[in-house]
Amino acid sequence: MNSYLRSHLIQLENEAIYVIREIAAQFERPVLLFSGGKDSIVMAHLARKAFYPGKIPFPFLHIDTGHNFPETLAFRDRLMKKLEAQLLVGYVQDSIDKGRVVEETGPNASRNGLQTVTLLDTLTEYKFEAALGGARRDEEKARAKERFFSHRDAFGQWDPKNQRPELWNLYNGRKLPNEHFRVFPLSNWTELDVWQYIYNEKIELPSLYFSHQREVIKRDGTLLAVTDIVRPQAGEMVESKIVRFRTIGDMTCTGAVESRASNMEEIIQEVASARVTERGGRADDKRSEAAMEDRKRQGYF
Amino acid sequence: MMTNPNATTPQEKVDLLEDVSRPGVKAGVDLLRFTTAGSVDDGKSTLIGRLLYDSKAIFEDQLEAVERASETRGDEHVDLALLMDGLRAEREQKITIDVAYRYFATPKRKFIIADTPGHIQYTRNMVTGASTAELAIILIDARKGVVTQSRRHGFLATLLQIPHLMVAINKMDLVDYKQDVYNQIMADYKDFASKLSVQDIVFIPISALHGDNVVEKSYKMPWYDGPTLLHHLEHVNVGASRNLVDFRFPVQYVIRPNQDFRGFAGQVASGRVAVGEEVVVLPSGLQSKVKSIVTYESEPDEAIIGDSVVLTLEDEIDISRGDMIVRTRNLPQKSGQLDATLCWMSETPMNRQGAYWLQHTTRLVKTLISELNYKIDVDTMHREPTDSLALNEIGRVQLTTTQPIFYDRYQINRNTGSFILIDPYTNNTVAAGMIRGQSRQISDLIDIQAKVESDTMRKKSTDVVWESIGISREMRESKNGHKAAVLWFTGLSGSGKSTVAKKVEQFLFDRGGRTMFLDGDNVRHGLNGDLGFSEHDRQENIRRVAEVARLGFEHGNIVLCSFISPFQADRDFARSLLPQGRFFEVFVKCDIEVCKRRDPKGLYARALKGEIKNFTGISSPYEEPANPEIVFETDLHSTEEIVAQIMSILQAREII
């Protein structure tokens, strides 16, 4: 009678699939936000499972800062083909060209914050009502209070003091016109859960996640890859190191970690014994104590 | 800084990995969702900080962020509570104002904590956190003892049917780790809890600040011999509240990739279903059989509570979201009149005139609040008349829905007994509801009264002398909605016969079953008070019990008999009194060494010393049943699993 038990990963998968199906059922125009990172790759995998043997009944949306690692984009396109999914891309460059945003200047200039405007503009353009994301509550303390169905007002803003209560597995997706929802099926997963799930399910990942030799500079305690976008400043030394990335975002703010973990088993070992959160490598969170909360209020992912 | 002696080592984490790398069914790492409640300053955040820190779920950069923040604020100590309070407003006011979810894992279990604030204005958050929890930790400050809020937390936890309560008596360091303080608080709380329907409650004296009895046993409280807080979290029986019997499948989404495939996607809300089983679709009432259970990896033979699957049926039936697929012989209740408990969660009070959306499983219907019976003062549990419910108030209501819904009582099925109310104008979730049953309208009662009166009148007027019309068993059975049967539990002393039999009885009773329970304790005092333990007397004991069971059976009951009854001949006698198919010999198997260890009445100890003669298993033989209808092993399976197994056999044999 042990068949009455399910492991924690199966339970998390069941929950995520349930939430993804709720989105397809409750909204006419949902979209899956795809960053190319491992969480959104897991989301794509779960969406595939949720509607099998049918196809995923909503498109994917990638907000391209123009500062993505080329590996991410190549991987993205391959995956979309495999899933037979429709991919939409919102370009931050377009928002800059239209004068919707002004690009930061200086050596630490990042387009990370600008993404928010492009994202909201794209959601409005396509009239998307619900945007699925791979964010998890364990990532950052402002996210610990996030709902599965996170309500956003007509300006795309999150009001942490006025969130809808979420009880049992009853998700209220009713909304006024112009409002939308962000939905987070992986809310209850931890970084280790995600890695174990990727391992169990044999999910393919971009090569950036595995250790490789790369030229990096150390800036504000973060190891950044030297690319066309991130160039060494005076006094910064370019070193060649064996590194990998724990999260994959914009090249200007995604830090590498020194690591020799070159396969899934080694990565899980490393994650299990890590002493720094995966966002610890992200320069954008260090800007202030409430950095993440501020960005979320404005409509960040 | 805190030391961290119990951090999970990488080696342990590797075991965890290997365990889960076998996907699918396995007993290894499971999941416990629990909620924590405490008043301001009870040390809740410190306790959670301690659990996360000791289980290595807090990382260096998080700790550094807290150190930076404490420094900025000019605090003397690094405040671990800052780890918990995520939102800026909370950090400024140093209070938790919303449910926060935390995660940690040990090699045994993964844990999800719903950390809920304890102030009076946030009952709605506690209800939210409790709705998915299987265990509630109620924190009590040892210096303050049981306060109003500790009672409220207990009341809400039982209202939401959390199966396990853990009362953590914190700050024992500040009362010099004194046992009498702990004992007094425990006695006070038990006194209060006796008014609630608490299923399981434990008390643990701790100091979250110093880590006493949190992860490590405290040498400062040698008088306490129970488990540590973490040990209890790791070993408490998860899934105890799951309903493994009543198959309910609310359809979420229809999957139709082509003309040849029509699948119904959903998550099994309760019970289990297997390929080939007869099902009925509600509300249409159309019947079919399960053709296949489809998942991305495979087509399993069965699905159980919690599984997100796709079902296909043998027949082409029009099914859409909001429909419910159930077993033909195990139907939910259907009604548009609901008796429910509501917790109001909106700043805007209840509008008695307006309609609300009622979201129940995957179904959305409109509802009116036809009656508001009373509100409950969560501190005193007193009922008070009221015209409306305001934020954080709890009340009993009668609802009238525009279309009937298919439900079970919340007490027996959390998934099909719960609902939310949504304001149709703001679209906010305004209330959480738990279904108690079908509304009884006054008109129903008046009709019954009128009928009784007219029947009496008729009898009187025609001068008919009342006589027994001989109510047959069949008539009783048809009224009861189930057949009569005798379940004869046999097994060694301490094997768990009565524990399981009582659970089975409770289960049947909760579903409106007619039951009767017989065991050694309740017959040896009266009916068989004249009998001893000689061979003859033991045989006579069983004979009388079997006859009483037969009487109960003839009156339409499901009779549960729990007797060691070691001899096959005695059990065969009992069987001979009943029609075929109605006697169930239930062999409660358990290793004798386990029975000796359990020894609930201290009988083994006495028998081994020679104080009891003819003790089964020690000085007298036990004849194992040759062909029992039901066998299970209580040392290998949980009571809940066994009850589920028995229920599915009773269903298969068409008793229930």
PDB file of C-alpha atoms in Angstrom, chain B residues 40-41 43 97 108 129 163 184 211 275 283 294 305 377 505 559 601:
ATOM      1  CA  VAL B  40       3.764  38.992  18.789  1.00  0.00           C
ATOM      2  CA  ASP B  41       6.997  38.215  20.608  1.00  0.00           C
ATOM      3  CA  GLY B  43       9.461  33.907  19.281  1.00  0.00           C
ATOM      4  CA  ILE B  97       1.560  41.068   8.180  1.00  0.00           C
ATOM      5  CA  LYS B 108      13.769  12.530   5.854  1.00  0.00           C
ATOM      6  CA  GLY B 129      -2.066  29.281   6.052  1.00  0.00           C
ATOM      7  CA  PRO B 163      -5.044  16.842  11.810  1.00  0.00           C
ATOM      8  CA  GLN B 184       0.583  23.885  34.161  1.00  0.00           C
ATOM      9  CA  GLY B 211      17.878  25.657  20.523  1.00  0.00           C
ATOM     10  CA  VAL B 275      -8.688   1.646 -15.311  1.00  0.00           C
ATOM     11  CA  PRO B 283     -24.260  16.635 -13.287  1.00  0.00           C
ATOM     12  CA  VAL B 294      -2.864   9.233 -19.321  1.00  0.00           C
ATOM     13  CA  ILE B 305      -5.520  11.727  -4.441  1.00  0.00           C
ATOM     14  CA  ASP B 377     -16.311  34.812  18.911  1.00  0.00           C
ATOM     15  CA  GLU B 505     -16.537   2.776  12.595  1.00  0.00           C
ATOM     16  CA  VAL B 559     -21.194  -4.496  13.372  1.00  0.00           C
ATOM     17  CA  LYS B 601      -2.426  -2.430  28.720  1.00  0.00           C
TER      18      LYS B 601
END
